[in-house]
mmCIF file of C-alpha atoms and ligand atoms in Angstrom:
data_model
loop_
_atom_site.group_PDB
_atom_site.id
_atom_site.type_symbol
_atom_site.label_atom_id
_atom_site.label_comp_id
_atom_site.label_asym_id
_atom_site.label_seq_id
_atom_site.Cartn_x
_atom_site.Cartn_y
_atom_site.Cartn_z
ATOM 1 C CA UNK A 1 -19.616 -2.396 -66.485
ATOM 2 C CA UNK A 2 -19.080 1.278 -66.332
ATOM 3 C CA UNK A 3 -16.677 2.549 -63.735
ATOM 4 C CA UNK A 4 -19.305 4.669 -62.034
ATOM 5 C CA UNK A 5 -21.457 1.619 -61.468
ATOM 6 C CA UNK A 6 -18.477 -0.301 -60.145
ATOM 7 C CA UNK A 7 -17.736 2.457 -57.610
ATOM 8 C CA UNK A 8 -21.346 2.390 -56.452
ATOM 9 C CA UNK A 9 -21.342 -1.417 -56.265
ATOM 10 C CA UNK A 10 -18.180 -1.557 -54.150
ATOM 11 C CA UNK A 11 -19.489 1.170 -51.875
ATOM 12 C CA UNK A 12 -22.632 -0.869 -51.230
ATOM 13 C CA UNK A 13 -20.562 -3.971 -50.541
ATOM 14 C CA UNK A 14 -18.445 -2.071 -48.066
ATOM 15 C CA UNK A 15 -21.475 -0.669 -46.313
ATOM 16 C CA UNK A 16 -22.823 -4.175 -45.887
ATOM 17 C CA UNK A 17 -19.645 -5.763 -44.621
ATOM 18 C CA UNK A 18 -19.568 -6.962 -41.065
ATOM 19 C CA UNK A 19 -16.658 -7.843 -38.810
ATOM 20 C CA UNK A 20 -16.569 -10.607 -36.251
ATOM 21 C CA UNK A 21 -12.877 -11.013 -35.693
ATOM 22 C CA UNK A 22 -9.350 -10.484 -36.906
ATOM 23 C CA UNK A 23 -9.904 -12.743 -39.871
ATOM 24 C CA UNK A 24 -12.833 -10.795 -41.329
ATOM 25 C CA UNK A 25 -10.836 -7.614 -40.834
ATOM 26 C CA UNK A 26 -7.931 -9.015 -42.803
ATOM 27 C CA UNK A 27 -10.223 -10.231 -45.561
ATOM 28 C CA UNK A 28 -11.675 -6.751 -45.836
ATOM 29 C CA UNK A 29 -8.218 -5.267 -46.103
ATOM 30 C CA UNK A 30 -7.203 -7.706 -48.836
ATOM 31 C CA UNK A 31 -10.438 -7.238 -50.763
ATOM 32 C CA UNK A 32 -10.623 -3.466 -50.738
ATOM 33 C CA UNK A 33 -7.425 -1.833 -49.559
ATOM 34 C CA UNK A 34 -4.515 -3.931 -50.757
ATOM 35 C CA UNK A 35 -2.588 -3.300 -53.949
ATOM 36 C CA UNK A 36 -4.439 -6.147 -55.607
ATOM 37 C CA UNK A 37 -7.765 -5.153 -54.140
ATOM 38 C CA UNK A 38 -10.906 -3.969 -55.840
ATOM 39 C CA UNK A 39 -10.383 -0.264 -55.309
ATOM 40 C CA UNK A 40 -6.838 -0.322 -56.605
ATOM 41 C CA UNK A 41 -7.985 -2.154 -59.737
ATOM 42 C CA UNK A 42 -10.474 0.663 -60.352
ATOM 43 C CA UNK A 43 -7.564 3.095 -60.229
ATOM 44 C CA UNK A 44 -6.083 0.919 -63.016
ATOM 45 C CA UNK A 45 -9.279 1.258 -65.064
ATOM 46 C CA UNK A 46 -9.223 5.021 -64.389
ATOM 47 C CA UNK A 47 -6.650 5.415 -67.138
ATOM 48 C CA UNK A 48 -9.338 4.645 -69.735
ATOM 49 C CA UNK A 49 -11.817 7.190 -68.402
ATOM 50 C CA UNK A 50 -12.503 9.977 -70.926
ATOM 51 C CA UNK A 51 -10.710 13.189 -70.073
ATOM 52 C CA UNK A 52 -13.851 15.220 -69.467
ATOM 53 C CA UNK A 53 -14.980 12.726 -66.778
ATOM 54 C CA UNK A 54 -11.598 12.256 -65.133
ATOM 55 C CA UNK A 55 -12.122 14.957 -62.534
ATOM 56 C CA UNK A 56 -15.457 13.742 -61.222
ATOM 57 C CA UNK A 57 -14.587 10.018 -61.378
ATOM 58 C CA UNK A 58 -11.255 10.712 -59.717
ATOM 59 C CA UNK A 59 -13.000 12.444 -56.822
ATOM 60 C CA UNK A 60 -15.439 9.546 -56.432
ATOM 61 C CA UNK A 61 -12.647 6.990 -56.476
ATOM 62 C CA UNK A 62 -10.693 8.871 -53.829
ATOM 63 C CA UNK A 63 -13.816 9.199 -51.702
ATOM 64 C CA UNK A 64 -14.400 5.435 -51.994
ATOM 65 C CA UNK A 65 -10.852 4.663 -50.953
ATOM 66 C CA UNK A 66 -11.154 6.957 -47.952
ATOM 67 C CA UNK A 67 -14.500 5.451 -47.037
ATOM 68 C CA UNK A 68 -13.061 1.915 -47.109
ATOM 69 C CA UNK A 69 -10.111 3.029 -45.006
ATOM 70 C CA UNK A 70 -12.409 4.620 -42.397
ATOM 71 C CA UNK A 71 -14.595 1.527 -42.165
ATOM 72 C CA UNK A 72 -11.460 -0.568 -41.729
ATOM 73 C CA UNK A 73 -10.033 1.719 -39.026
ATOM 74 C CA UNK A 74 -13.254 1.788 -37.045
ATOM 75 C CA UNK A 75 -13.649 -1.982 -37.215
ATOM 76 C CA UNK A 76 -10.033 -2.445 -36.135
ATOM 77 C CA UNK A 77 -10.506 -0.146 -33.160
ATOM 78 C CA UNK A 78 -13.684 -1.883 -32.065
ATOM 79 C CA UNK A 79 -12.135 -5.304 -32.316
ATOM 80 C CA UNK A 80 -9.014 -4.156 -30.459
ATOM 81 C CA UNK A 81 -10.901 -2.636 -27.554
ATOM 82 C CA UNK A 82 -13.252 -5.571 -27.180
ATOM 83 C CA UNK A 83 -10.218 -7.832 -27.148
ATOM 84 C CA UNK A 84 -8.675 -5.736 -24.371
ATOM 85 C CA UNK A 85 -11.835 -5.705 -22.343
ATOM 86 C CA UNK A 86 -12.242 -9.450 -22.662
ATOM 87 C CA UNK A 87 -8.718 -9.878 -21.252
ATOM 88 C CA UNK A 88 -9.563 -7.630 -18.344
ATOM 89 C CA UNK A 89 -12.932 -9.092 -17.770
ATOM 90 C CA UNK A 90 -13.535 -9.702 -14.136
ATOM 91 C CA UNK A 91 -15.604 -12.392 -12.574
ATOM 92 C CA UNK A 92 -17.692 -10.391 -10.174
ATOM 93 C CA UNK A 93 -18.832 -13.520 -8.386
ATOM 94 C CA UNK A 94 -15.277 -14.365 -7.267
ATOM 95 C CA UNK A 95 -14.679 -13.902 -3.513
ATOM 96 C CA UNK A 96 -12.650 -10.749 -2.758
ATOM 97 C CA UNK A 97 -9.075 -10.632 -1.562
ATOM 98 C CA UNK A 98 -9.212 -11.101 2.208
ATOM 99 C CA UNK A 99 -8.412 -7.917 4.111
ATOM 100 C CA UNK A 100 -5.366 -8.387 6.253
ATOM 101 C CA UNK A 101 -6.432 -7.019 9.580
ATOM 102 C CA UNK A 102 -3.753 -6.339 12.143
ATOM 103 C CA UNK A 103 -3.806 -8.258 15.390
ATOM 104 C CA UNK A 104 -3.051 -7.223 18.917
ATOM 105 C CA UNK A 105 0.416 -7.904 20.188
ATOM 106 C CA UNK A 106 0.468 -10.948 22.483
ATOM 107 C CA UNK A 107 1.805 -8.803 25.320
ATOM 108 C CA UNK A 108 -1.163 -6.448 24.966
ATOM 109 C CA UNK A 109 -3.548 -9.389 24.922
ATOM 110 C CA UNK A 110 -2.074 -10.795 28.109
ATOM 111 C CA UNK A 111 -1.914 -7.397 29.791
ATOM 112 C CA UNK A 112 -5.567 -6.743 28.952
ATOM 113 C CA UNK A 113 -6.549 -10.142 30.245
ATOM 114 C CA UNK A 114 -4.715 -9.644 33.540
ATOM 115 C CA UNK A 115 -6.308 -6.216 33.991
ATOM 116 C CA UNK A 116 -9.784 -7.572 33.192
ATOM 117 C CA UNK A 117 -9.424 -10.435 35.663
ATOM 118 C CA UNK A 118 -8.662 -7.992 38.478
ATOM 119 C CA UNK A 119 -11.247 -5.462 37.345
ATOM 120 C CA UNK A 120 -13.872 -8.160 37.838
ATOM 121 C CA UNK A 121 -13.100 -8.181 41.574
ATOM 122 C CA UNK A 122 -13.104 -4.434 42.009
ATOM 123 C CA UNK A 123 -9.566 -3.331 41.106
ATOM 124 C CA UNK A 124 -9.180 -0.120 39.131
ATOM 125 C CA UNK A 125 -6.484 0.715 36.605
ATOM 126 C CA UNK A 126 -3.640 3.088 37.426
ATOM 127 C CA UNK A 127 -0.476 4.146 35.676
ATOM 128 C CA UNK A 128 2.689 6.025 36.487
ATOM 129 C CA UNK A 129 5.625 7.575 34.620
ATOM 130 C CA UNK A 130 8.410 5.511 33.060
ATOM 131 C CA UNK A 131 10.978 8.106 34.129
ATOM 132 C CA UNK A 132 10.996 8.016 37.903
ATOM 133 C CA UNK A 133 12.781 9.689 40.739
ATOM 134 C CA UNK A 134 14.730 7.836 43.368
ATOM 135 C CA UNK A 135 11.992 8.245 45.986
ATOM 136 C CA UNK A 136 9.209 6.463 44.086
ATOM 137 C CA UNK A 137 11.370 3.712 42.628
ATOM 138 C CA UNK A 138 13.522 2.965 45.687
ATOM 139 C CA UNK A 139 13.473 5.017 48.849
ATOM 140 C CA UNK A 140 9.731 5.004 49.593
ATOM 141 C CA UNK A 141 9.729 1.255 48.980
ATOM 142 C CA UNK A 142 12.101 0.702 51.880
ATOM 143 C CA UNK A 143 15.261 0.640 49.855
ATOM 144 C CA UNK A 144 17.362 3.450 51.373
ATOM 145 C CA UNK A 145 20.510 4.614 49.585
ATOM 146 C CA UNK A 146 22.876 1.946 50.731
ATOM 147 C CA UNK A 147 20.392 -0.881 50.993
ATOM 148 C CA UNK A 148 21.864 -4.076 49.528
ATOM 149 C CA UNK A 149 18.574 -4.871 47.767
ATOM 150 C CA UNK A 150 19.297 -2.044 45.306
ATOM 151 C CA UNK A 151 21.798 -4.426 43.772
ATOM 152 C CA UNK A 152 18.934 -6.676 42.812
ATOM 153 C CA UNK A 153 18.157 -4.278 40.005
ATOM 154 C CA UNK A 154 20.631 -2.857 37.612
ATOM 155 C CA UNK A 155 19.288 0.566 36.876
ATOM 156 C CA UNK A 156 19.461 2.908 33.881
ATOM 157 C CA UNK A 157 20.133 6.268 35.481
ATOM 158 C CA UNK A 158 19.239 9.402 33.532
ATOM 159 C CA UNK A 159 20.550 11.940 36.030
ATOM 160 C CA UNK A 160 22.466 11.781 39.278
ATOM 161 C CA UNK A 161 21.877 14.011 42.358
ATOM 162 C CA UNK A 162 18.976 14.233 42.333
ATOM 163 C CA UNK A 163 18.548 10.843 40.746
ATOM 164 C CA UNK A 164 16.255 10.306 37.797
ATOM 165 C CA UNK A 165 16.051 6.870 36.275
ATOM 166 C CA UNK A 166 14.024 4.552 34.093
ATOM 167 C CA UNK A 167 11.800 2.721 36.559
ATOM 168 C CA UNK A 168 13.023 -0.764 37.309
ATOM 169 C CA UNK A 169 9.608 -2.047 38.387
ATOM 170 C CA UNK A 170 5.983 -0.961 38.485
ATOM 171 C CA UNK A 171 6.108 -0.945 42.313
ATOM 172 C CA UNK A 172 6.781 2.788 41.917
ATOM 173 C CA UNK A 173 3.145 3.173 40.861
ATOM 174 C CA UNK A 174 1.999 1.753 44.242
ATOM 175 C CA UNK A 175 3.837 4.567 45.950
ATOM 176 C CA UNK A 176 2.314 7.231 43.723
ATOM 177 C CA UNK A 177 -1.138 5.753 44.127
ATOM 178 C CA UNK A 178 -0.929 5.614 47.919
ATOM 179 C CA UNK A 179 0.407 9.160 48.063
ATOM 180 C CA UNK A 180 -2.659 10.375 46.219
ATOM 181 C CA UNK A 181 -5.419 8.076 47.484
ATOM 182 C CA UNK A 182 -6.562 6.916 50.902
ATOM 183 C CA UNK A 183 -7.817 3.358 51.546
ATOM 184 C CA UNK A 184 -9.757 1.426 50.571
ATOM 185 C CA UNK A 185 -7.357 0.949 47.648
ATOM 186 C CA UNK A 186 -7.638 -1.761 45.043
ATOM 187 C CA UNK A 187 -5.564 -0.929 42.010
ATOM 188 C CA UNK A 188 -3.780 -2.703 39.198
ATOM 189 C CA UNK A 189 -0.915 -0.957 37.386
ATOM 190 C CA UNK A 190 0.501 -2.324 34.140
ATOM 191 C CA UNK A 191 3.540 -0.738 32.559
ATOM 192 C CA UNK A 192 6.920 -0.906 30.898
ATOM 193 C CA UNK A 193 10.034 -1.296 33.027
ATOM 194 C CA UNK A 194 13.751 -1.118 32.326
ATOM 195 C CA UNK A 195 16.803 -2.932 33.633
ATOM 196 C CA UNK A 196 20.360 -2.897 32.508
ATOM 197 C CA UNK A 197 20.533 -6.545 31.573
ATOM 198 C CA UNK A 198 22.071 -8.449 28.711
ATOM 199 C CA UNK A 199 19.420 -9.539 26.224
ATOM 200 C CA UNK A 200 18.853 -13.284 26.069
ATOM 201 C CA UNK A 201 16.048 -15.793 25.617
ATOM 202 C CA UNK A 202 15.052 -15.196 29.236
ATOM 203 C CA UNK A 203 15.914 -11.553 29.882
ATOM 204 C CA UNK A 204 15.516 -8.201 28.163
ATOM 205 C CA UNK A 205 16.441 -4.669 29.147
ATOM 206 C CA UNK A 206 12.869 -3.539 28.464
ATOM 207 C CA UNK A 207 9.942 -5.590 29.659
ATOM 208 C CA UNK A 208 6.489 -5.258 31.178
ATOM 209 C CA UNK A 209 5.037 -5.768 34.611
ATOM 210 C CA UNK A 210 1.688 -5.568 36.300
ATOM 211 C CA UNK A 211 1.557 -4.399 39.874
ATOM 212 C CA UNK A 212 -1.362 -5.031 42.207
ATOM 213 C CA UNK A 213 -2.169 -3.259 45.464
ATOM 214 C CA UNK A 214 -4.948 -3.830 47.985
ATOM 215 C CA UNK A 215 -5.093 -1.712 51.158
ATOM 216 C CA UNK A 216 -7.960 -1.598 53.621
ATOM 217 C CA UNK A 217 -8.749 -2.295 57.263
ATOM 218 C CA UNK A 218 -8.099 -5.879 58.283
ATOM 219 C CA UNK A 219 -6.579 -7.178 55.037
ATOM 220 C CA UNK A 220 -4.729 -10.426 55.747
ATOM 221 C CA UNK A 221 -2.360 -12.844 54.078
ATOM 222 C CA UNK A 222 -5.350 -15.151 53.495
ATOM 223 C CA UNK A 223 -6.902 -12.446 51.308
ATOM 224 C CA UNK A 224 -3.692 -12.258 49.311
ATOM 225 C CA UNK A 225 -3.570 -15.988 48.808
ATOM 226 C CA UNK A 226 -7.217 -16.261 47.782
ATOM 227 C CA UNK A 227 -6.930 -13.335 45.365
ATOM 228 C CA UNK A 228 -3.935 -14.917 43.676
ATOM 229 C CA UNK A 229 -5.609 -18.315 43.501
ATOM 230 C CA UNK A 230 -8.594 -16.668 41.795
ATOM 231 C CA UNK A 231 -6.222 -14.961 39.345
ATOM 232 C CA UNK A 232 -4.316 -18.169 38.551
ATOM 233 C CA UNK A 233 -7.488 -20.121 37.833
ATOM 234 C CA UNK A 234 -8.902 -17.347 35.623
ATOM 235 C CA UNK A 235 -5.633 -16.981 33.738
ATOM 236 C CA UNK A 236 -4.464 -20.571 33.363
ATOM 237 C CA UNK A 237 -7.617 -22.639 33.866
ATOM 238 C CA UNK A 238 -9.903 -23.935 36.607
ATOM 239 C CA UNK A 239 -7.621 -26.840 37.533
ATOM 240 C CA UNK A 240 -4.659 -24.582 38.318
ATOM 241 C CA UNK A 241 -3.209 -24.716 41.822
ATOM 242 C CA UNK A 242 -0.836 -22.227 43.405
ATOM 243 C CA UNK A 243 2.077 -22.653 45.773
ATOM 244 C CA UNK A 244 3.631 -19.917 47.893
ATOM 245 C CA UNK A 245 7.312 -20.001 48.811
ATOM 246 C CA UNK A 246 8.770 -17.648 51.444
ATOM 247 C CA UNK A 247 10.895 -14.940 49.851
ATOM 248 C CA UNK A 248 12.257 -11.480 50.465
ATOM 249 C CA UNK A 249 11.328 -8.087 49.073
ATOM 250 C CA UNK A 250 12.208 -4.891 50.946
ATOM 251 C CA UNK A 251 8.717 -3.468 50.532
ATOM 252 C CA UNK A 252 6.726 -6.445 51.820
ATOM 253 C CA UNK A 253 6.796 -8.402 55.065
ATOM 254 C CA UNK A 254 6.235 -11.288 54.957
ATOM 255 C CA UNK A 255 7.049 -11.843 51.279
ATOM 256 C CA UNK A 256 6.438 -14.789 49.007
ATOM 257 C CA UNK A 257 6.994 -16.019 45.531
ATOM 258 C CA UNK A 258 4.057 -17.683 43.853
ATOM 259 C CA UNK A 259 4.160 -20.692 41.551
ATOM 260 C CA UNK A 260 1.280 -22.082 39.508
ATOM 261 C CA UNK A 261 0.885 -25.750 38.706
ATOM 262 C CA UNK A 262 2.303 -26.370 35.250
ATOM 263 C CA UNK A 263 -0.491 -25.983 32.705
ATOM 264 C CA UNK A 264 1.366 -28.143 30.196
ATOM 265 C CA UNK A 265 1.821 -31.340 32.178
ATOM 266 C CA UNK A 266 -0.825 -30.602 34.809
ATOM 267 C CA UNK A 267 1.740 -30.953 37.562
ATOM 268 C CA UNK A 268 3.117 -34.345 36.539
ATOM 269 C CA UNK A 269 6.459 -32.865 35.438
ATOM 270 C CA UNK A 270 7.723 -31.883 31.987
ATOM 271 C CA UNK A 271 10.624 -29.976 30.462
ATOM 272 C CA UNK A 272 8.774 -26.633 30.641
ATOM 273 C CA UNK A 273 8.427 -26.850 34.430
ATOM 274 C CA UNK A 274 11.804 -28.617 34.629
ATOM 275 C CA UNK A 275 10.047 -31.631 36.145
ATOM 276 C CA UNK A 276 8.973 -29.695 39.242
ATOM 277 C CA UNK A 277 5.292 -29.499 38.257
ATOM 278 C CA UNK A 278 5.287 -25.768 39.068
ATOM 279 C CA UNK A 279 6.125 -22.490 37.325
ATOM 280 C CA UNK A 280 7.013 -19.260 39.087
ATOM 281 C CA UNK A 281 4.748 -16.357 38.110
ATOM 282 C CA UNK A 282 5.021 -13.520 40.608
ATOM 283 C CA UNK A 283 6.329 -11.935 43.792
ATOM 284 C CA UNK A 284 4.051 -10.678 46.545
ATOM 285 C CA UNK A 285 3.651 -9.948 50.214
ATOM 286 C CA UNK A 286 1.998 -7.842 52.891
ATOM 287 C CA UNK A 287 2.941 -4.207 52.333
ATOM 288 C CA UNK A 288 5.583 -3.274 54.901
ATOM 289 C CA UNK A 289 4.118 -0.808 57.458
ATOM 290 C CA UNK A 290 7.096 1.484 56.813
ATOM 291 C CA UNK A 291 6.057 1.739 53.151
ATOM 292 C CA UNK A 292 2.492 2.627 54.152
ATOM 293 C CA UNK A 293 3.841 5.363 56.447
ATOM 294 C CA UNK A 294 6.198 6.649 53.703
ATOM 295 C CA UNK A 295 3.133 7.144 51.529
ATOM 296 C CA UNK A 296 0.990 8.840 54.186
ATOM 297 C CA UNK A 297 -1.176 5.869 55.140
ATOM 298 C CA UNK A 298 -1.796 5.019 58.806
ATOM 299 C CA UNK A 299 -0.198 1.606 59.245
ATOM 300 C CA UNK A 300 -1.944 1.074 62.596
ATOM 301 C CA UNK A 301 -5.332 1.324 60.975
ATOM 302 C CA UNK A 302 -4.658 -0.165 57.562
ATOM 303 C CA UNK A 303 -2.904 -3.168 56.165
ATOM 304 C CA UNK A 304 -2.690 -4.611 52.677
ATOM 305 C CA UNK A 305 -0.948 -6.721 50.140
ATOM 306 C CA UNK A 306 0.925 -6.107 46.928
ATOM 307 C CA UNK A 307 2.120 -8.266 44.095
ATOM 308 C CA UNK A 308 4.089 -7.831 40.911
ATOM 309 C CA UNK A 309 4.369 -10.037 37.857
ATOM 310 C CA UNK A 310 6.151 -9.977 34.518
ATOM 311 C CA UNK A 311 3.777 -9.873 31.550
ATOM 312 C CA UNK A 312 6.322 -11.534 29.244
ATOM 313 C CA UNK A 313 6.647 -14.399 31.650
ATOM 314 C CA UNK A 314 2.878 -14.948 31.875
ATOM 315 C CA UNK A 315 2.601 -14.744 28.073
ATOM 316 C CA UNK A 316 5.427 -17.255 27.638
ATOM 317 C CA UNK A 317 3.689 -19.694 29.950
ATOM 318 C CA UNK A 318 0.272 -19.151 28.455
ATOM 319 C CA UNK A 319 1.345 -19.492 24.823
ATOM 320 C CA UNK A 320 4.347 -21.768 25.434
ATOM 321 C CA UNK A 321 6.874 -19.380 23.936
ATOM 322 C CA UNK A 322 10.427 -20.206 24.840
ATOM 323 C CA UNK A 323 12.306 -17.112 23.702
ATOM 324 C CA UNK A 324 11.430 -13.706 25.115
ATOM 325 C CA UNK A 325 13.115 -11.887 22.238
ATOM 326 C CA UNK A 326 10.282 -12.933 19.907
ATOM 327 C CA UNK A 327 8.045 -10.364 21.610
ATOM 328 C CA UNK A 328 10.288 -7.532 20.489
ATOM 329 C CA UNK A 329 11.208 -8.548 16.953
ATOM 330 C CA UNK A 330 7.750 -7.764 15.570
ATOM 331 C CA UNK A 331 7.936 -10.504 12.983
ATOM 332 C CA UNK A 332 4.446 -10.579 11.494
ATOM 333 C CA UNK A 333 4.604 -14.353 11.117
ATOM 334 C CA UNK A 334 4.975 -14.575 14.887
ATOM 335 C CA UNK A 335 2.497 -11.845 15.785
ATOM 336 C CA UNK A 336 -0.375 -12.954 13.586
ATOM 337 C CA UNK A 337 -0.608 -16.300 15.351
ATOM 338 C CA UNK A 338 -2.221 -14.600 18.313
ATOM 339 C CA UNK A 339 -5.098 -12.913 16.503
ATOM 340 C CA UNK A 340 -7.416 -15.786 17.360
ATOM 341 C CA UNK A 341 -6.752 -15.556 21.082
HETATM 342 N N1 DAH B 1 8.870 -5.263 42.204
HETATM 343 C C1 DAH B 1 9.227 -6.650 42.212
HETATM 344 C C2 DAH B 1 10.153 -6.927 41.055
HETATM 345 O O1 DAH B 1 10.318 -6.115 40.221
HETATM 346 C C3 DAH B 1 8.017 -7.512 42.074
HETATM 347 C C4 DAH B 1 7.184 -7.447 43.308
HETATM 348 C C5 DAH B 1 7.421 -8.294 44.347
HETATM 349 C C6 DAH B 1 6.192 -6.504 43.414
HETATM 350 C C7 DAH B 1 6.649 -8.252 45.478
HETATM 351 C C8 DAH B 1 5.411 -6.434 44.553
HETATM 352 C C9 DAH B 1 5.657 -7.329 45.586
HETATM 353 O O2 DAH B 1 4.434 -5.554 44.706
HETATM 354 O O3 DAH B 1 4.887 -7.260 46.716
HETATM 355 O O4 DAH B 1 10.690 -8.000 40.958
#
């Protein structure tokens, strides 16, 4: 067979070759491009080509070699990219990665719940500053300079004479509210408070309180008790009972501390309620007439009650958390447990 015909024959073969994988690609390379391949053997036969034809045959042979190489390269590229895409192939019917949605902090949840419970019976929301002066935190609340009750709260002072401090309780918001509003007053004031205390499982130097204040004509201790019973049942469940114990606060007279029946043992006694069947949740009392007068409210015409509770404490009871520090560590494993509440 003449070399020209051979070149044409191989070219046709190459044009007809198909590739369905790495093996066919390798076969192609061995057949046409390797040293022992068909094209190379034509270069061997080239020696016998008559001189006058060498130029034209040489060009055709080179073109054939280039053609084979191009076909090989293209096939290799196609196979490579389809291999890559099959590795990356995605199953579009698979369920997506779940979005991790943040959850509210348990203290916010409890605060919101407390506020909502009181809003349902006509209380509004009020707030005051965390940096307070002596008047709103102490003096107006019946704690004059040398009053021994000031020892009840270790205070972070910011400035002395005149005194500025981090408020030690949200009772300061009562004072501000009464100074700016006349009865009837029904307000609930959540906020952050500060006390110079060593941090432990039961105490922290920063914590949260909710203050409640109700002032109108003819408000009695019975109203206070009924309001708190309503709150306890809404917060801890319909079966909850409350118990009032006489206590002392400078800004209320009479004063009481309120316990709720233990929601864990139902009052039978367990280690959470220390076998008493009750858990303390708040302090309260009838607003002392002197406090009303300090805030510009006529104590002959109006009376009222106030109460204050720690949000951490309510949250600990509600979710049975035994270490207050967990609220401040912001460990996501702890926090995300509350998203369902
Ligand atoms: N302010 C008190 C405290 O920080 C809590 C409190 C007790 C608030 C009795 C009141 C109240 O409004 O009437 O411990």
